[in-house]
XYZ file of N, CA, C and O in Angstrom:
300
model
N 142.920 -56.203 -80.759
C 144.174 -56.597 -81.222
C 144.186 -57.302 -82.528
O 143.179 -58.040 -82.750
N 145.157 -57.080 -83.332
C 145.195 -57.932 -84.724
C 146.340 -58.886 -84.570
O 147.438 -58.578 -84.168
N 145.969 -60.029 -84.925
C 146.904 -61.136 -84.909
C 147.651 -61.374 -86.346
O 146.981 -61.174 -87.198
N 148.961 -61.331 -86.308
C 149.736 -61.492 -87.467
C 150.478 -62.741 -87.599
O 151.497 -62.955 -87.378
N 149.648 -63.848 -87.961
C 150.234 -65.119 -88.251
C 150.521 -65.308 -89.609
O 149.822 -64.620 -90.490
N 151.496 -66.143 -90.020
C 151.805 -66.429 -91.459
C 150.564 -66.717 -92.228
O 150.490 -66.241 -93.304
N 149.769 -67.630 -91.624
C 148.660 -68.139 -92.425
C 147.576 -66.970 -92.654
O 146.791 -67.143 -93.510
N 147.738 -65.785 -91.932
C 146.769 -64.759 -92.130
C 147.281 -63.711 -93.153
O 146.491 -62.833 -93.499
N 148.533 -63.818 -93.442
C 149.018 -62.746 -94.318
C 148.695 -63.054 -95.815
O 148.532 -64.220 -96.331
N 148.574 -61.930 -96.552
C 148.393 -62.138 -97.975
C 149.640 -62.611 -98.621
O 150.627 -62.326 -98.047
N 149.581 -63.477 -99.775
C 150.823 -63.945 -100.376
C 151.790 -62.931 -100.541
O 153.040 -63.295 -100.391
N 151.476 -61.627 -100.848
C 152.551 -60.691 -101.096
C 153.314 -60.395 -99.872
O 154.604 -60.030 -99.916
N 152.711 -60.681 -98.589
C 153.453 -60.296 -97.391
C 154.408 -61.473 -97.069
O 155.277 -61.150 -96.293
N 154.296 -62.598 -97.625
C 155.214 -63.712 -97.441
C 156.765 -63.193 -97.747
O 157.585 -63.692 -97.182
N 156.730 -62.354 -98.824
C 158.096 -61.961 -99.301
C 158.775 -61.137 -98.203
O 160.126 -61.154 -98.330
N 158.153 -60.736 -97.222
C 158.876 -59.924 -96.158
C 159.168 -60.833 -95.021
O 159.904 -60.308 -94.086
N 159.002 -62.099 -95.140
C 159.335 -62.968 -94.012
C 160.472 -63.976 -94.438
O 160.371 -64.471 -95.608
N 161.455 -64.222 -93.600
C 162.375 -65.220 -94.075
C 161.738 -66.638 -94.383
O 160.847 -67.060 -93.704
N 162.256 -67.164 -95.476
C 161.439 -68.496 -95.874
C 161.595 -69.622 -94.800
O 160.754 -70.425 -94.779
N 162.660 -69.528 -93.967
C 162.738 -70.568 -92.945
C 161.607 -70.449 -91.935
O 161.059 -71.425 -91.462
N 161.123 -69.076 -91.706
C 160.074 -68.970 -90.863
C 158.665 -69.382 -91.443
O 157.878 -70.057 -90.845
N 158.448 -69.092 -92.784
C 157.328 -69.512 -93.587
C 157.301 -70.996 -93.587
O 156.140 -71.497 -93.367
N 158.401 -71.660 -93.771
C 158.460 -73.136 -93.898
C 157.901 -73.791 -92.565
O 157.168 -74.763 -92.721
N 158.288 -73.161 -91.491
C 157.765 -73.676 -90.228
C 156.177 -73.794 -90.235
O 155.625 -74.851 -89.759
N 155.617 -72.697 -90.671
C 154.024 -72.593 -90.676
C 153.456 -73.511 -91.635
O 152.592 -74.148 -91.416
N 154.096 -73.613 -92.873
C 153.749 -74.404 -93.992
C 153.754 -75.970 -93.428
O 152.763 -76.657 -93.600
N 154.821 -76.275 -92.768
C 154.936 -77.702 -92.329
C 153.884 -78.037 -91.174
O 153.303 -79.022 -91.217
N 153.664 -76.967 -90.409
C 152.570 -77.225 -89.325
C 151.332 -77.435 -90.056
O 150.422 -78.214 -89.650
N 150.898 -76.592 -91.030
C 149.695 -76.748 -91.717
C 149.588 -77.953 -92.544
O 148.571 -78.668 -92.435
N 150.690 -78.434 -93.067
C 150.641 -79.625 -93.836
C 150.371 -80.797 -93.007
O 149.733 -81.807 -93.371
N 151.084 -80.858 -91.760
C 150.908 -81.941 -90.859
C 149.398 -82.116 -90.438
O 148.945 -83.208 -90.237
N 148.660 -80.941 -90.345
C 147.240 -80.945 -89.875
C 146.343 -81.151 -91.033
O 145.144 -81.395 -90.782
N 146.777 -81.018 -92.227
C 145.819 -81.046 -93.385
C 145.388 -82.494 -93.848
O 146.201 -83.402 -93.741
N 144.099 -82.565 -94.053
C 143.701 -83.737 -94.649
C 143.379 -83.500 -96.151
O 142.401 -82.714 -96.396
N 144.029 -84.113 -96.978
C 143.947 -83.685 -98.447
C 143.830 -85.002 -99.235
O 144.194 -86.102 -98.893
N 143.026 -84.898 -100.344
C 142.867 -86.026 -101.251
C 144.374 -86.223 -101.957
O 145.186 -85.369 -101.866
N 144.571 -87.383 -102.406
C 145.854 -87.739 -102.971
C 146.334 -86.741 -103.981
O 147.588 -86.328 -103.911
N 145.469 -86.386 -104.932
C 146.056 -85.420 -105.906
C 146.343 -84.080 -105.223
O 147.410 -83.459 -105.697
N 145.550 -83.606 -104.245
C 145.871 -82.325 -103.604
C 147.115 -82.452 -102.898
O 147.992 -81.505 -102.685
N 147.189 -83.660 -102.157
C 148.523 -83.859 -101.397
C 149.768 -83.803 -102.158
O 150.716 -83.234 -101.775
N 149.673 -84.384 -103.317
C 150.830 -84.350 -104.274
C 151.191 -82.995 -104.767
O 152.335 -82.718 -104.758
N 150.065 -82.213 -105.119
C 150.277 -80.849 -105.511
C 150.980 -80.048 -104.413
O 151.930 -79.299 -104.613
N 150.376 -80.189 -103.188
C 150.942 -79.426 -101.961
C 152.338 -79.745 -101.804
O 153.212 -78.948 -101.503
N 152.633 -81.086 -101.718
C 153.929 -81.432 -101.472
C 155.004 -81.037 -102.450
O 156.051 -80.633 -102.150
N 154.544 -80.977 -103.643
C 155.449 -80.521 -104.769
C 155.666 -79.042 -104.624
O 156.823 -78.652 -104.736
N 154.709 -78.197 -104.233
C 154.968 -76.859 -104.062
C 155.762 -76.580 -102.820
O 156.665 -75.737 -102.897
N 155.658 -77.356 -101.757
C 156.559 -77.222 -100.658
C 158.006 -77.559 -100.963
O 158.929 -76.988 -100.570
N 158.184 -78.709 -101.613
C 159.526 -78.974 -102.074
C 160.223 -78.025 -102.899
O 161.353 -77.815 -102.882
N 159.425 -77.480 -103.930
C 160.008 -76.364 -104.797
C 160.326 -75.169 -103.926
O 161.306 -74.564 -104.064
N 159.501 -74.947 -102.876
C 159.783 -73.703 -101.875
C 161.088 -74.017 -101.160
O 161.958 -73.146 -100.966
N 161.154 -75.315 -100.695
C 162.423 -75.712 -100.025
C 163.660 -75.504 -100.741
O 164.644 -74.966 -100.312
N 163.626 -75.911 -102.106
C 164.823 -75.777 -103.033
C 165.105 -74.332 -103.081
O 166.306 -73.934 -103.111
N 164.121 -73.386 -103.300
C 164.372 -72.132 -103.492
C 164.932 -71.371 -102.188
O 165.854 -70.590 -102.171
N 164.401 -71.896 -101.039
C 164.918 -71.408 -99.731
C 166.316 -71.746 -99.557
O 167.109 -70.995 -99.006
N 166.723 -72.991 -99.863
C 168.096 -73.436 -99.884
C 169.084 -72.657 -100.673
O 170.170 -72.552 -100.378
N 168.493 -72.059 -101.698
C 169.240 -71.240 -102.668
C 169.176 -69.702 -102.217
O 169.613 -68.926 -103.009
N 168.748 -69.427 -101.107
C 168.562 -68.137 -100.528
C 167.672 -67.179 -101.437
O 167.928 -66.028 -101.682
N 166.848 -67.772 -102.005
C 165.770 -67.084 -102.885
C 164.451 -67.044 -102.238
O 163.537 -67.683 -102.396
N 164.499 -66.175 -100.963
C 163.310 -66.129 -100.038
C 161.959 -65.661 -100.839
O 160.884 -66.370 -100.553
N 162.069 -64.794 -101.602
C 160.864 -64.305 -102.444
C 160.199 -65.443 -103.196
O 158.995 -65.608 -103.076
N 160.886 -66.080 -103.965
C 160.379 -67.194 -104.791
C 159.963 -68.269 -103.897
O 158.924 -68.957 -104.110
N 160.786 -68.596 -102.935
C 160.396 -69.721 -101.995
C 159.070 -69.410 -101.378
O 158.107 -70.296 -101.227
N 159.062 -68.236 -100.736
C 157.653 -67.844 -100.214
C 156.498 -67.813 -101.037
O 155.356 -68.015 -100.656
N 156.648 -67.696 -102.299
C 155.645 -67.703 -103.296
C 155.186 -69.183 -103.483
O 153.948 -69.410 -103.476
N 156.085 -70.063 -103.549
C 155.662 -71.511 -103.549
C 154.924 -71.858 -102.180
O 153.961 -72.644 -102.254
N 155.477 -71.314 -101.089
C 154.874 -71.650 -99.825
C 153.384 -71.118 -99.739
O 152.391 -71.646 -99.211
N 153.247 -69.957 -100.239
C 151.962 -69.293 -100.269
C 150.965 -70.121 -101.230
O 149.807 -70.251 -100.877
N 151.449 -70.537 -102.281
C 150.614 -71.364 -103.165
C 150.287 -72.652 -102.389
O 149.191 -73.147 -102.552
N 151.149 -73.296 -101.698
C 150.718 -74.538 -100.903
C 149.788 -74.214 -99.944
O 148.806 -74.944 -99.675
N 149.982 -73.100 -99.153
C 149.003 -72.774 -98.116
C 147.648 -72.478 -98.885
O 146.521 -72.988 -98.262
N 147.530 -71.876 -99.853
C 146.173 -71.642 -100.645
C 145.633 -73.009 -101.018
O 144.438 -73.277 -100.804
N 146.495 -73.838 -101.557
C 145.952 -75.230 -101.964
C 145.401 -76.023 -100.678
O 144.532 -76.803 -100.848
N 145.846 -75.665 -99.575
C 145.386 -76.310 -98.349
C 144.258 -75.683 -97.853
O 143.758 -75.997 -96.749
N 143.801 -74.466 -98.402
C 142.763 -73.712 -97.824
C 143.140 -72.836 -96.638
O 142.195 -72.404 -95.935
N 144.344 -72.645 -96.530
C 144.895 -71.736 -95.550
C 145.024 -70.187 -95.990
O 145.241 -69.939 -97.025
């Protein structure tokens, strides 16, 4: 069986998922992540930009920011 979790998808695949769903996974990953201060700031900035775009109904751009945040967290 193949598992399809958001964290397992390539960044391009995030565009096919509603940003609200992606945000849930990003928040879960962020809560579990142990990051240096500089990395935490970068990740939090990317998440905030993603939330801003998600609120503007721009799922593609939002998920791009979320994918960058996941990558920065090593996910």
